Tab-separated table of N, CA and C in Angstrom:
chain	number	residue	atom	x	y	z
A	696	UNK	N	125.888	99.875	109.458
A	696	UNK	CA	125.487	99.147	108.408
A	696	UNK	C	124.839	97.696	109.465
A	697	UNK	N	123.927	97.241	108.779
A	697	UNK	CA	122.998	96.021	109.362
A	697	UNK	C	123.626	94.978	108.852
A	698	UNK	N	124.567	94.056	109.222
A	698	UNK	CA	125.232	92.640	108.951
A	698	UNK	C	124.047	92.001	108.749
A	699	UNK	N	124.419	90.887	107.704
A	699	UNK	CA	123.518	89.491	107.593
A	699	UNK	C	122.086	89.775	107.841
A	700	UNK	N	121.750	90.857	106.081
A	700	UNK	CA	120.212	91.192	105.941
A	700	UNK	C	119.489	90.023	106.343
A	701	UNK	N	119.612	89.300	105.662
A	701	UNK	CA	118.940	87.665	105.406
A	701	UNK	C	118.096	87.335	106.401
A	702	UNK	N	119.121	87.799	107.823
A	702	UNK	CA	118.450	86.959	109.122
A	702	UNK	C	117.537	88.045	109.884
A	703	UNK	N	117.207	88.898	108.812
A	703	UNK	CA	115.970	90.263	110.320
A	703	UNK	C	114.580	89.829	109.523
A	704	UNK	N	114.106	90.250	110.344
A	704	UNK	CA	112.044	90.280	109.178
A	704	UNK	C	111.455	91.752	110.001
A	705	UNK	N	112.123	92.567	111.139
A	705	UNK	CA	111.761	93.439	111.436
A	705	UNK	C	111.415	94.437	110.045
A	706	UNK	N	109.710	95.018	110.386
A	706	UNK	CA	109.831	96.052	109.798
A	706	UNK	C	110.748	97.453	109.927
A	707	UNK	N	111.411	98.058	109.107
A	707	UNK	CA	112.177	99.450	109.575
A	707	UNK	C	111.701	100.440	109.148
A	708	UNK	N	110.675	101.443	110.132
A	708	UNK	CA	110.284	102.534	110.061
A	708	UNK	C	111.526	103.662	110.064
A	709	UNK	N	112.621	103.304	109.121
A	709	UNK	CA	113.483	104.265	109.202
A	709	UNK	C	114.446	104.488	108.017
A	710	UNK	N	115.133	104.941	107.873
A	710	UNK	CA	116.357	105.051	106.809
A	710	UNK	C	117.392	104.514	107.022
A	711	UNK	N	118.006	103.656	106.422
A	711	UNK	CA	119.335	102.152	106.612
A	711	UNK	C	119.411	101.905	105.474
A	712	UNK	N	120.704	101.386	105.688
A	712	UNK	CA	121.483	100.549	104.289
A	712	UNK	C	121.560	98.887	104.975
A	713	UNK	N	121.423	98.337	104.022
A	713	UNK	CA	121.577	96.798	104.419
A	713	UNK	C	123.106	96.744	103.683
A	714	UNK	N	123.712	95.784	104.113
A	714	UNK	CA	125.138	95.433	103.425
A	714	UNK	C	125.350	94.210	103.023
A	715	UNK	N	125.018	94.426	101.364
A	715	UNK	CA	125.356	93.149	100.528
A	715	UNK	C	126.331	92.357	99.848
A	716	UNK	N	127.336	93.395	100.667
A	716	UNK	CA	128.991	93.185	99.656
A	716	UNK	C	129.899	92.364	100.707
A	717	UNK	N	129.120	91.823	101.604
A	717	UNK	CA	130.306	91.125	102.557
A	717	UNK	C	130.396	89.775	101.781
A	718	UNK	N	131.755	88.763	102.765
A	718	UNK	CA	131.951	87.807	101.377
A	718	UNK	C	131.092	86.644	101.082
A	719	UNK	N	129.905	86.640	101.834
A	719	UNK	CA	128.816	85.910	101.438
A	719	UNK	C	127.771	85.995	100.187
A	720	UNK	N	128.708	87.446	99.709
A	720	UNK	CA	127.717	87.781	98.826
A	720	UNK	C	128.655	88.154	97.249
A	721	UNK	N	130.113	87.830	97.630
A	721	UNK	CA	130.835	88.562	97.008
A	721	UNK	C	130.866	87.256	95.180
A	722	UNK	N	130.308	85.835	95.447
A	722	UNK	CA	130.560	85.406	94.797
A	722	UNK	C	128.914	84.830	93.987
A	723	UNK	N	127.897	85.538	94.400
A	723	UNK	CA	126.439	85.210	94.878
A	723	UNK	C	126.019	85.868	94.464
A	724	UNK	N	125.363	86.290	93.386
A	724	UNK	CA	124.567	87.481	92.987
A	724	UNK	C	123.116	87.610	93.033
A	725	UNK	N	122.435	85.835	92.982
A	725	UNK	CA	121.341	85.982	93.166
A	725	UNK	C	120.820	85.948	94.715
A	726	UNK	N	121.876	85.928	95.569
A	726	UNK	CA	121.704	86.068	96.883
A	726	UNK	C	121.619	87.347	97.544
A	727	UNK	N	122.534	88.523	96.444
A	727	UNK	CA	122.244	89.687	96.370
A	727	UNK	C	120.716	90.045	96.390
A	728	UNK	N	120.362	89.949	94.927
A	728	UNK	CA	119.126	90.109	94.806
A	728	UNK	C	118.363	89.410	95.703
A	729	UNK	N	118.121	88.681	95.992
A	729	UNK	CA	116.749	87.900	97.109
A	729	UNK	C	117.020	88.770	98.392
A	730	UNK	N	117.931	88.664	99.136
A	730	UNK	CA	118.182	89.656	100.448
A	730	UNK	C	118.418	91.121	99.547
A	731	UNK	N	118.262	91.791	98.560
A	731	UNK	CA	117.944	93.033	98.500
A	731	UNK	C	116.451	92.949	98.569
A	732	UNK	N	116.363	92.820	97.766
A	732	UNK	CA	114.231	92.655	97.742
A	732	UNK	C	113.820	92.506	98.898
A	733	UNK	N	114.528	91.979	99.992
A	733	UNK	CA	113.827	91.156	100.927
A	733	UNK	C	114.597	92.582	101.695
A	734	UNK	N	115.281	93.286	102.028
A	734	UNK	CA	115.470	94.331	102.228
A	734	UNK	C	114.146	95.588	102.135
A	735	UNK	N	114.129	96.008	100.854
A	735	UNK	CA	113.189	96.589	100.516
A	735	UNK	C	111.777	96.742	100.783
A	736	UNK	N	111.188	95.145	101.184
A	736	UNK	CA	110.116	94.674	101.497
A	736	UNK	C	110.260	94.842	102.922
A	737	UNK	N	111.028	95.247	103.872
A	737	UNK	CA	110.923	95.363	105.484
A	737	UNK	C	110.851	96.970	105.412
A	738	UNK	N	111.298	97.843	104.802
A	738	UNK	CA	111.287	98.958	104.390
A	738	UNK	C	109.599	99.956	105.019
A	739	UNK	N	109.509	100.593	105.698
A	739	UNK	CA	108.078	101.498	105.483
A	739	UNK	C	108.149	102.169	104.344
A	740	UNK	N	107.231	102.838	104.147
A	740	UNK	CA	106.738	103.274	103.188
A	740	UNK	C	107.163	104.884	103.507
A	741	UNK	N	107.674	106.009	102.971
A	741	UNK	CA	108.578	107.165	103.298
A	741	UNK	C	109.271	107.289	103.641
A	742	UNK	N	110.527	105.995	103.860
A	742	UNK	CA	111.546	105.904	104.059
A	742	UNK	C	112.361	105.133	102.992
A	743	UNK	N	113.808	105.299	102.759
A	743	UNK	CA	114.109	104.629	101.728
A	743	UNK	C	115.943	103.520	103.182
A	744	UNK	N	116.124	102.815	101.599
A	744	UNK	CA	116.992	101.751	101.904
A	744	UNK	C	118.286	102.014	100.690
A	745	UNK	N	119.751	102.164	101.825
A	745	UNK	CA	120.113	102.179	100.805
A	745	UNK	C	120.469	100.538	100.376
A	746	UNK	N	120.903	99.864	99.472
A	746	UNK	CA	121.427	98.613	99.406
A	746	UNK	C	123.224	98.783	98.960
A	747	UNK	N	123.851	98.435	100.004
A	747	UNK	CA	125.249	98.499	99.331
A	747	UNK	C	125.802	97.238	98.869
A	748	UNK	N	126.298	97.234	97.608
A	748	UNK	CA	126.376	95.875	96.674
A	748	UNK	C	128.096	95.521	96.453
A	749	UNK	N	128.188	94.644	96.132
A	749	UNK	CA	129.761	93.998	96.429
A	749	UNK	C	130.312	94.594	95.104
A	750	UNK	N	131.195	95.012	94.715
A	750	UNK	CA	131.829	95.465	93.530
A	750	UNK	C	132.337	94.191	92.512
A	751	UNK	N	132.291	93.109	92.845
A	751	UNK	CA	132.224	91.892	92.105
A	751	UNK	C	130.977	92.013	90.736
A	752	UNK	N	129.911	92.118	91.465
A	752	UNK	CA	129.047	91.984	90.543
A	752	UNK	C	129.119	93.410	89.382
A	753	UNK	N	129.751	94.634	89.558
A	753	UNK	CA	129.089	95.387	88.583
A	753	UNK	C	128.281	96.568	89.137
A	754	UNK	N	128.112	96.853	87.837
A	754	UNK	CA	127.084	98.075	88.283
A	754	UNK	C	125.956	97.660	88.486
A	755	UNK	N	125.222	98.131	90.007
A	755	UNK	CA	123.481	97.282	90.244
A	755	UNK	C	122.686	97.550	88.894
A	756	UNK	N	122.543	98.474	88.519
A	756	UNK	CA	121.714	99.029	87.402
A	756	UNK	C	121.651	97.696	86.247
A	757	UNK	N	122.889	96.846	86.261
A	757	UNK	CA	122.662	95.942	85.099
A	757	UNK	C	122.122	94.835	85.385
A	758	UNK	N	121.721	94.470	86.982
A	758	UNK	CA	120.821	92.912	87.332
A	758	UNK	C	120.287	93.618	88.686
A	759	UNK	N	120.264	94.705	89.229
A	759	UNK	CA	119.301	94.419	90.570
A	759	UNK	C	118.192	95.234	90.409
A	760	UNK	N	118.417	97.162	89.403
A	760	UNK	CA	117.078	97.521	89.142
A	760	UNK	C	115.890	96.737	88.615
A	761	UNK	N	115.982	96.062	87.679
A	761	UNK	CA	114.847	95.567	87.365
A	761	UNK	C	114.426	94.840	88.092
A	762	UNK	N	114.766	93.865	88.746
A	762	UNK	CA	114.068	93.272	90.015
A	762	UNK	C	113.383	93.866	91.138
A	763	UNK	N	113.857	94.399	91.862
A	763	UNK	CA	113.154	95.552	91.870
A	763	UNK	C	112.398	96.449	91.652
A	764	UNK	N	112.201	96.885	90.306
A	764	UNK	CA	111.583	97.521	89.710
A	764	UNK	C	110.028	96.048	89.480
A	765	UNK	N	109.939	95.228	89.335
A	765	UNK	CA	109.570	93.790	88.450
A	765	UNK	C	108.106	94.071	90.108
A	766	UNK	N	109.396	93.585	90.772
A	766	UNK	CA	108.575	92.917	92.677
A	766	UNK	C	107.812	94.449	92.426
A	767	UNK	N	107.780	95.695	92.990
A	767	UNK	CA	107.450	97.018	93.440
A	767	UNK	C	106.974	97.698	92.444
A	768	UNK	N	107.241	97.829	91.209
A	768	UNK	CA	106.587	98.698	90.160
A	768	UNK	C	106.754	100.023	90.475
A	769	UNK	N	105.582	101.213	90.589
A	769	UNK	CA	105.625	102.315	90.869
A	769	UNK	C	105.270	102.455	92.647
A	770	UNK	N	105.559	101.717	93.392
A	770	UNK	CA	105.963	102.005	95.008
A	770	UNK	C	107.211	102.564	94.915
A	771	UNK	N	108.089	102.288	94.276
A	771	UNK	CA	109.606	102.528	94.897
A	771	UNK	C	109.841	103.942	94.012
A	772	UNK	N	111.206	104.381	94.060
A	772	UNK	CA	112.217	104.690	93.577
A	772	UNK	C	113.311	104.173	93.425
A	773	UNK	N	114.130	103.849	92.157
A	773	UNK	CA	115.410	103.441	92.374
A	773	UNK	C	116.729	104.395	92.089
A	774	UNK	N	117.222	104.854	92.674
A	774	UNK	CA	118.370	105.491	92.197
A	774	UNK	C	119.678	105.603	92.519
A	775	UNK	N	120.755	105.538	91.898
A	775	UNK	CA	122.057	105.023	92.092
A	775	UNK	C	122.624	106.502	92.949
A	776	UNK	N	123.832	105.949	93.960
A	776	UNK	CA	124.127	107.035	94.419
A	776	UNK	C	125.579	107.082	94.734
A	777	UNK	N	126.145	106.308	94.882
A	777	UNK	CA	128.066	106.400	94.741
A	777	UNK	C	128.846	105.015	94.487
A	778	UNK	N	130.268	105.401	94.124
A	778	UNK	CA	130.651	103.824	94.547
A	778	UNK	C	131.517	104.290	95.573
A	779	UNK	N	131.747	103.048	96.015
A	779	UNK	CA	132.333	103.470	97.815
A	779	UNK	C	133.245	102.670	97.762
A	780	UNK	N	134.726	103.644	98.634
A	780	UNK	CA	135.954	103.131	98.733
A	780	UNK	C	136.179	102.334	98.172
A	781	UNK	N	135.530	101.474	98.725
A	781	UNK	CA	136.164	99.801	98.675
A	781	UNK	C	135.849	99.052	97.419
A	782	UNK	N	135.129	99.499	97.024
A	782	UNK	CA	135.356	99.269	95.180
A	782	UNK	C	133.108	98.994	95.084
A	783	UNK	N	132.520	98.793	96.551
A	783	UNK	CA	131.057	98.543	96.291
A	783	UNK	C	130.619	99.588	95.760
A	784	UNK	N	128.544	99.253	95.306
A	784	UNK	CA	128.047	100.203	95.056
A	784	UNK	C	127.119	100.965	95.765
A	785	UNK	N	126.714	101.734	95.873
A	785	UNK	CA	124.961	102.254	96.574
A	785	UNK	C	123.699	102.350	95.562
A	786	UNK	N	123.396	101.802	95.882
A	786	UNK	CA	121.502	101.862	95.518
A	786	UNK	C	120.493	102.152	96.507
A	787	UNK	N	120.098	103.737	96.036
A	787	UNK	CA	118.325	104.140	97.310
A	787	UNK	C	117.363	103.627	96.602
A	788	UNK	N	116.902	103.245	97.509
A	788	UNK	CA	115.708	102.509	97.116
A	788	UNK	C	114.354	103.256	97.937
A	789	UNK	N	114.059	104.404	97.502
A	789	UNK	CA	112.297	105.041	98.047
A	789	UNK	C	111.031	104.712	98.132
A	790	UNK	N	110.929	103.962	99.256
A	790	UNK	CA	109.680	103.613	99.310
A	790	UNK	C	108.834	104.624	98.997
A	791	UNK	N	107.680	104.776	98.098
A	791	UNK	CA	106.768	105.850	98.085
A	791	UNK	C	105.507	105.591	99.097
A	792	UNK	N	104.945	106.581	99.325
A	792	UNK	CA	103.620	106.519	100.236
A	792	UNK	C	102.480	107.429	99.908
């Protein structure tokens, strides 16, 4: 998984995972949302990004799905994938093309 998603700016023409569960995310839900949206912005059409979020924030459908849908509308499809063994969550955002 990519570390420090917020420091990257390149367009990703691949399926990838954004690590949003490190210590700097554990108590900062706004940072999770901000960097999650940035990861979606950087993912090219036809691919998906897995947003791996810290377990401290709970189910991402309660705080992350709406901001993604608000910003990207029908150009994305959001789905729950699974809970990580470490306690985090994986949300997959498909960029429709």
